[in-house]
Amino acid sequence: MFRSRAKTEKAPTDKVTADLSQQPRDPQAPKGRPTPKRSEAQTQRRRAASAAPADRKAAMKRQREARRADLARQREALASGDERYLPVRDKGPVRRFVRDYVDSRFCIAEWFLPLAVIILILSVIQVQNIQSISLLLWLGVIILIVVDSIGLSIRLKKQLRERFPDTPKRGAVAYGLMRTLQMRRLRLPKPQVKRGERP
């Protein structure tokens, strides 16, 4: 009659947990892994305790520092061309060959941005003849870039088939075409060959 409510409410849950814990595992069912020796288990526990940071802030700080170090290494690799630390999209002999092939030749597409700025300035001038010239220039630049890109992709595919017959080359031509749109001095990874030099 004078029992506290908390005790009466706790009683059914105790039964449920007792029932769950009493369900025995089939003794013939395999555990799935061998039982480790006591010394091995203790060393694993010690390692986990020493490796685990004291709190979440320390763990986040450590992750940020590691990420910053990785990014710094990648920046250095993009400047020097060091294959070990390059981003995944720039790694491998196929991508290196594509970069060298594009960097060794003159591409009209690399002058797209400066030409676009010049044409834009000409189109702003309120003289009918200059505006029509700027429109023709715009059309001519686009046609030249398309023709040059088609020629480059055909030659690049042929070179890749000859040099890397068994290596996967997916996305290599698109990678090369995207590189042609960047001005030579702004390309990353930095060009490793001079113009006219055979890769």
mmCIF file of N, CA and C in Angstrom, residues 13-81:
data_model
loop_
_atom_site.group_PDB
_atom_site.id
_atom_site.type_symbol
_atom_site.label_atom_id
_atom_site.label_comp_id
_atom_site.label_asym_id
_atom_site.label_seq_id
_atom_site.Cartn_x
_atom_site.Cartn_y
_atom_site.Cartn_z
ATOM 1 N N THR A 13 10.222 -4.027 -16.087
ATOM 2 C CA THR A 13 11.376 -3.903 -16.986
ATOM 3 C C THR A 13 12.477 -4.840 -16.560
ATOM 4 N N ASP A 14 12.620 -5.041 -15.243
ATOM 5 C CA ASP A 14 13.629 -5.987 -14.764
ATOM 6 C C ASP A 14 13.340 -7.389 -15.270
ATOM 7 N N LYS A 15 12.059 -7.737 -15.292
ATOM 8 C CA LYS A 15 11.685 -9.065 -15.790
ATOM 9 C C LYS A 15 12.052 -9.225 -17.250
ATOM 10 N N VAL A 16 11.763 -8.181 -18.042
ATOM 11 C CA VAL A 16 12.033 -8.245 -19.482
ATOM 12 C C VAL A 16 13.519 -8.427 -19.727
ATOM 13 N N THR A 17 14.338 -7.642 -19.021
ATOM 14 C CA THR A 17 15.785 -7.774 -19.223
ATOM 15 C C THR A 17 16.273 -9.130 -18.765
ATOM 16 N N ALA A 18 15.671 -9.632 -17.692
ATOM 17 C CA ALA A 18 16.078 -10.953 -17.213
ATOM 18 C C ALA A 18 15.723 -12.021 -18.238
ATOM 19 N N ASP A 19 14.533 -11.844 -18.869
ATOM 20 C CA ASP A 19 14.112 -12.819 -19.882
ATOM 21 C C ASP A 19 15.047 -12.786 -21.088
ATOM 22 N N LEU A 20 15.445 -11.573 -21.482
ATOM 23 C CA LEU A 20 16.329 -11.454 -22.650
ATOM 24 C C LEU A 20 17.700 -12.042 -22.367
ATOM 25 N N SER A 21 18.195 -11.794 -21.146
ATOM 26 C CA SER A 21 19.533 -12.295 -20.832
ATOM 27 C C SER A 21 19.548 -13.809 -20.660
ATOM 28 N N GLN A 22 18.386 -14.380 -20.368
ATOM 29 C CA GLN A 22 18.331 -15.821 -20.147
ATOM 30 C C GLN A 22 18.281 -16.618 -21.444
ATOM 31 N N GLN A 23 18.086 -15.945 -22.588
ATOM 32 C CA GLN A 23 18.052 -16.687 -23.854
ATOM 33 C C GLN A 23 19.469 -17.124 -24.186
ATOM 34 N N PRO A 24 19.754 -18.406 -24.069
ATOM 35 C CA PRO A 24 21.140 -18.847 -24.288
ATOM 36 C C PRO A 24 21.447 -18.971 -25.778
ATOM 37 N N ARG A 25 22.723 -18.763 -26.087
ATOM 38 C CA ARG A 25 23.188 -18.961 -27.453
ATOM 39 C C ARG A 25 23.378 -20.446 -27.680
ATOM 40 N N ASP A 26 23.080 -20.899 -28.872
ATOM 41 C CA ASP A 26 23.253 -22.315 -29.201
ATOM 42 C C ASP A 26 24.728 -22.678 -28.999
ATOM 43 N N PRO A 27 25.041 -23.651 -28.166
ATOM 44 C CA PRO A 27 26.451 -23.955 -27.892
ATOM 45 C C PRO A 27 27.212 -24.460 -29.111
ATOM 46 N N GLN A 28 26.493 -24.992 -30.086
ATOM 47 C CA GLN A 28 27.173 -25.506 -31.281
ATOM 48 C C GLN A 28 27.304 -24.454 -32.383
ATOM 49 N N ALA A 29 26.677 -23.296 -32.188
ATOM 50 C CA ALA A 29 26.783 -22.238 -33.190
ATOM 51 C C ALA A 29 28.168 -21.607 -33.103
ATOM 52 N N PRO A 30 28.829 -21.403 -34.238
ATOM 53 C CA PRO A 30 30.183 -20.827 -34.191
ATOM 54 C C PRO A 30 30.131 -19.356 -33.803
ATOM 55 N N LYS A 31 31.162 -18.916 -33.097
ATOM 56 C CA LYS A 31 31.234 -17.531 -32.647
ATOM 57 C C LYS A 31 31.636 -16.601 -33.792
ATOM 58 N N GLY A 32 32.324 -17.128 -34.768
ATOM 59 C CA GLY A 32 32.732 -16.319 -35.919
ATOM 60 C C GLY A 32 34.162 -15.837 -35.842
ATOM 61 N N ARG A 33 34.824 -15.979 -34.707
ATOM 62 C CA ARG A 33 36.219 -15.557 -34.571
ATOM 63 C C ARG A 33 36.855 -16.324 -33.419
ATOM 64 N N PRO A 34 38.163 -16.527 -33.434
ATOM 65 C CA PRO A 34 38.812 -17.241 -32.330
ATOM 66 C C PRO A 34 38.904 -16.345 -31.093
ATOM 67 N N THR A 35 38.849 -16.939 -29.931
ATOM 68 C CA THR A 35 38.965 -16.188 -28.681
ATOM 69 C C THR A 35 40.408 -15.707 -28.523
ATOM 70 N N PRO A 36 40.602 -14.379 -28.344
ATOM 71 C CA PRO A 36 41.984 -13.895 -28.200
ATOM 72 C C PRO A 36 42.556 -14.272 -26.839
ATOM 73 N N LYS A 37 43.879 -14.393 -26.782
ATOM 74 C CA LYS A 37 44.544 -14.657 -25.511
ATOM 75 C C LYS A 37 44.403 -13.430 -24.615
ATOM 76 N N ARG A 38 44.520 -13.655 -23.302
ATOM 77 C CA ARG A 38 44.336 -12.556 -22.366
ATOM 78 C C ARG A 38 45.364 -11.441 -22.611
ATOM 79 N N SER A 39 46.605 -11.835 -22.868
ATOM 80 C CA SER A 39 47.657 -10.824 -23.092
ATOM 81 C C SER A 39 47.358 -9.990 -24.347
ATOM 82 N N GLU A 40 46.858 -10.650 -25.407
ATOM 83 C CA GLU A 40 46.512 -9.922 -26.637
ATOM 84 C C GLU A 40 45.370 -8.950 -26.388
ATOM 85 N N ALA A 41 44.346 -9.417 -25.668
ATOM 86 C CA ALA A 41 43.199 -8.553 -25.376
ATOM 87 C C ALA A 41 43.617 -7.346 -24.556
ATOM 88 N N GLN A 42 44.524 -7.555 -23.584
ATOM 89 C CA GLN A 42 44.974 -6.444 -22.745
ATOM 90 C C GLN A 42 45.774 -5.425 -23.543
ATOM 91 N N THR A 43 46.645 -5.917 -24.432
ATOM 92 C CA THR A 43 47.436 -4.977 -25.255
ATOM 93 C C THR A 43 46.531 -4.198 -26.207
ATOM 94 N N GLN A 44 45.499 -4.853 -26.765
ATOM 95 C CA GLN A 44 44.556 -4.139 -27.644
ATOM 96 C C GLN A 44 43.815 -3.056 -26.875
ATOM 97 N N ARG A 45 43.395 -3.376 -25.637
ATOM 98 C CA ARG A 45 42.688 -2.382 -24.821
ATOM 99 C C ARG A 45 43.586 -1.195 -24.494
ATOM 100 N N ARG A 46 44.854 -1.496 -24.159
ATOM 101 C CA ARG A 46 45.801 -0.416 -23.844
ATOM 102 C C ARG A 46 46.035 0.488 -25.058
ATOM 103 N N ARG A 47 46.190 -0.147 -26.232
ATOM 104 C CA ARG A 47 46.406 0.624 -27.472
ATOM 105 C C ARG A 47 45.226 1.544 -27.757
ATOM 106 N N ALA A 48 44.021 0.988 -27.619
ATOM 107 C CA ALA A 48 42.808 1.779 -27.881
ATOM 108 C C ALA A 48 42.703 2.947 -26.904
ATOM 109 N N ALA A 49 43.075 2.704 -25.647
ATOM 110 C CA ALA A 49 42.995 3.777 -24.640
ATOM 111 C C ALA A 49 44.023 4.868 -24.909
ATOM 112 N N SER A 50 45.220 4.480 -25.366
ATOM 113 C CA SER A 50 46.258 5.490 -25.627
ATOM 114 C C SER A 50 45.987 6.243 -26.920
ATOM 115 N N ALA A 51 45.408 5.569 -27.927
ATOM 116 C CA ALA A 51 45.150 6.220 -29.213
ATOM 117 C C ALA A 51 43.943 7.141 -29.142
ATOM 118 N N ALA A 52 42.979 6.795 -28.300
ATOM 119 C CA ALA A 52 41.764 7.602 -28.216
ATOM 120 C C ALA A 52 42.090 8.945 -27.570
ATOM 121 N N PRO A 53 41.635 10.056 -28.177
ATOM 122 C CA PRO A 53 41.905 11.367 -27.594
ATOM 123 C C PRO A 53 41.081 11.569 -26.321
ATOM 124 N N ALA A 54 41.516 12.526 -25.521
ATOM 125 C CA ALA A 54 40.859 12.773 -24.238
ATOM 126 C C ALA A 54 39.426 13.255 -24.436
ATOM 127 N N ASP A 55 39.200 14.074 -25.455
ATOM 128 C CA ASP A 55 37.841 14.562 -25.709
ATOM 129 C C ASP A 55 37.646 14.807 -27.201
ATOM 130 N N ARG A 56 36.427 15.165 -27.549
ATOM 131 C CA ARG A 56 36.098 15.365 -28.972
ATOM 132 C C ARG A 56 36.825 16.562 -29.568
ATOM 133 N N LYS A 57 37.022 17.593 -28.767
ATOM 134 C CA LYS A 57 37.716 18.790 -29.272
ATOM 135 C C LYS A 57 39.133 18.450 -29.717
ATOM 136 N N ALA A 58 39.806 17.641 -28.934
ATOM 137 C CA ALA A 58 41.173 17.245 -29.284
ATOM 138 C C ALA A 58 41.173 16.418 -30.565
ATOM 139 N N ALA A 59 40.173 15.533 -30.697
ATOM 140 C CA ALA A 59 40.081 14.706 -31.912
ATOM 141 C C ALA A 59 39.834 15.574 -33.139
ATOM 142 N N MET A 60 38.926 16.538 -33.023
ATOM 143 C CA MET A 60 38.628 17.442 -34.147
ATOM 144 C C MET A 60 39.850 18.279 -34.519
ATOM 145 N N LYS A 61 40.571 18.732 -33.496
ATOM 146 C CA LYS A 61 41.777 19.538 -33.744
ATOM 147 C C LYS A 61 42.824 18.716 -34.480
ATOM 148 N N ARG A 62 42.988 17.454 -34.046
ATOM 149 C CA ARG A 62 43.954 16.574 -34.703
ATOM 150 C C ARG A 62 43.569 16.316 -36.165
ATOM 151 N N GLN A 63 42.257 16.109 -36.422
ATOM 152 C CA GLN A 63 41.791 15.888 -37.794
ATOM 153 C C GLN A 63 42.035 17.118 -38.657
ATOM 154 N N ARG A 64 41.743 18.310 -38.094
ATOM 155 C CA ARG A 64 41.960 19.548 -38.859
ATOM 156 C C ARG A 64 43.421 19.729 -39.224
ATOM 157 N N GLU A 65 44.311 19.453 -38.265
ATOM 158 C CA GLU A 65 45.753 19.594 -38.527
ATOM 159 C C GLU A 65 46.212 18.611 -39.591
ATOM 160 N N ALA A 66 45.697 17.367 -39.530
ATOM 161 C CA ALA A 66 46.062 16.357 -40.545
ATOM 162 C C ALA A 66 45.569 16.781 -41.922
ATOM 163 N N ARG A 67 44.329 17.315 -41.972
ATOM 164 C CA ARG A 67 43.771 17.773 -43.253
ATOM 165 C C ARG A 67 44.579 18.930 -43.821
ATOM 166 N N ARG A 68 44.965 19.854 -42.917
ATOM 167 C CA ARG A 68 45.766 21.009 -43.353
ATOM 168 C C ARG A 68 47.117 20.570 -43.896
ATOM 169 N N ALA A 69 47.733 19.592 -43.239
ATOM 170 C CA ALA A 69 49.032 19.079 -43.697
ATOM 171 C C ALA A 69 48.888 18.396 -45.058
ATOM 172 N N ASP A 70 47.794 17.628 -45.252
ATOM 173 C CA ASP A 70 47.551 16.972 -46.545
ATOM 174 C C ASP A 70 47.369 17.994 -47.653
ATOM 175 N N LEU A 71 46.602 19.049 -47.367
ATOM 176 C CA LEU A 71 46.370 20.090 -48.382
ATOM 177 C C LEU A 71 47.665 20.822 -48.727
ATOM 178 N N ALA A 72 48.490 21.085 -47.726
ATOM 179 C CA ALA A 72 49.781 21.751 -47.982
ATOM 180 C C ALA A 72 50.672 20.877 -48.852
ATOM 181 N N ARG A 73 50.671 19.562 -48.558
ATOM 182 C CA ARG A 73 51.458 18.623 -49.360
ATOM 183 C C ARG A 73 50.945 18.573 -50.800
ATOM 184 N N GLN A 74 49.598 18.610 -50.959
ATOM 185 C CA GLN A 74 49.020 18.595 -52.306
ATOM 186 C C GLN A 74 49.387 19.860 -53.076
ATOM 187 N N ARG A 75 49.361 21.020 -52.392
ATOM 188 C CA ARG A 75 49.744 22.275 -53.069
ATOM 189 C C ARG A 75 51.178 22.223 -53.558
ATOM 190 N N GLU A 76 52.068 21.722 -52.700
ATOM 191 C CA GLU A 76 53.479 21.584 -53.103
ATOM 192 C C GLU A 76 53.616 20.628 -54.287
ATOM 193 N N ALA A 77 52.859 19.527 -54.250
ATOM 194 C CA ALA A 77 52.927 18.545 -55.337
ATOM 195 C C ALA A 77 52.390 19.134 -56.632
ATOM 196 N N LEU A 78 51.336 19.953 -56.560
ATOM 197 C CA LEU A 78 50.792 20.589 -57.761
ATOM 198 C C LEU A 78 51.795 21.562 -58.368
ATOM 199 N N ALA A 79 52.599 22.186 -57.517
ATOM 200 C CA ALA A 79 53.617 23.114 -58.023
ATOM 201 C C ALA A 79 54.829 22.374 -58.567
ATOM 202 N N SER A 80 55.224 21.276 -57.912
ATOM 203 C CA SER A 80 56.448 20.572 -58.314
ATOM 204 C C SER A 80 56.192 19.391 -59.246
ATOM 205 N N GLY A 81 54.947 18.881 -59.271
ATOM 206 C CA GLY A 81 54.639 17.714 -60.109
ATOM 207 C C GLY A 81 54.966 16.392 -59.443
#
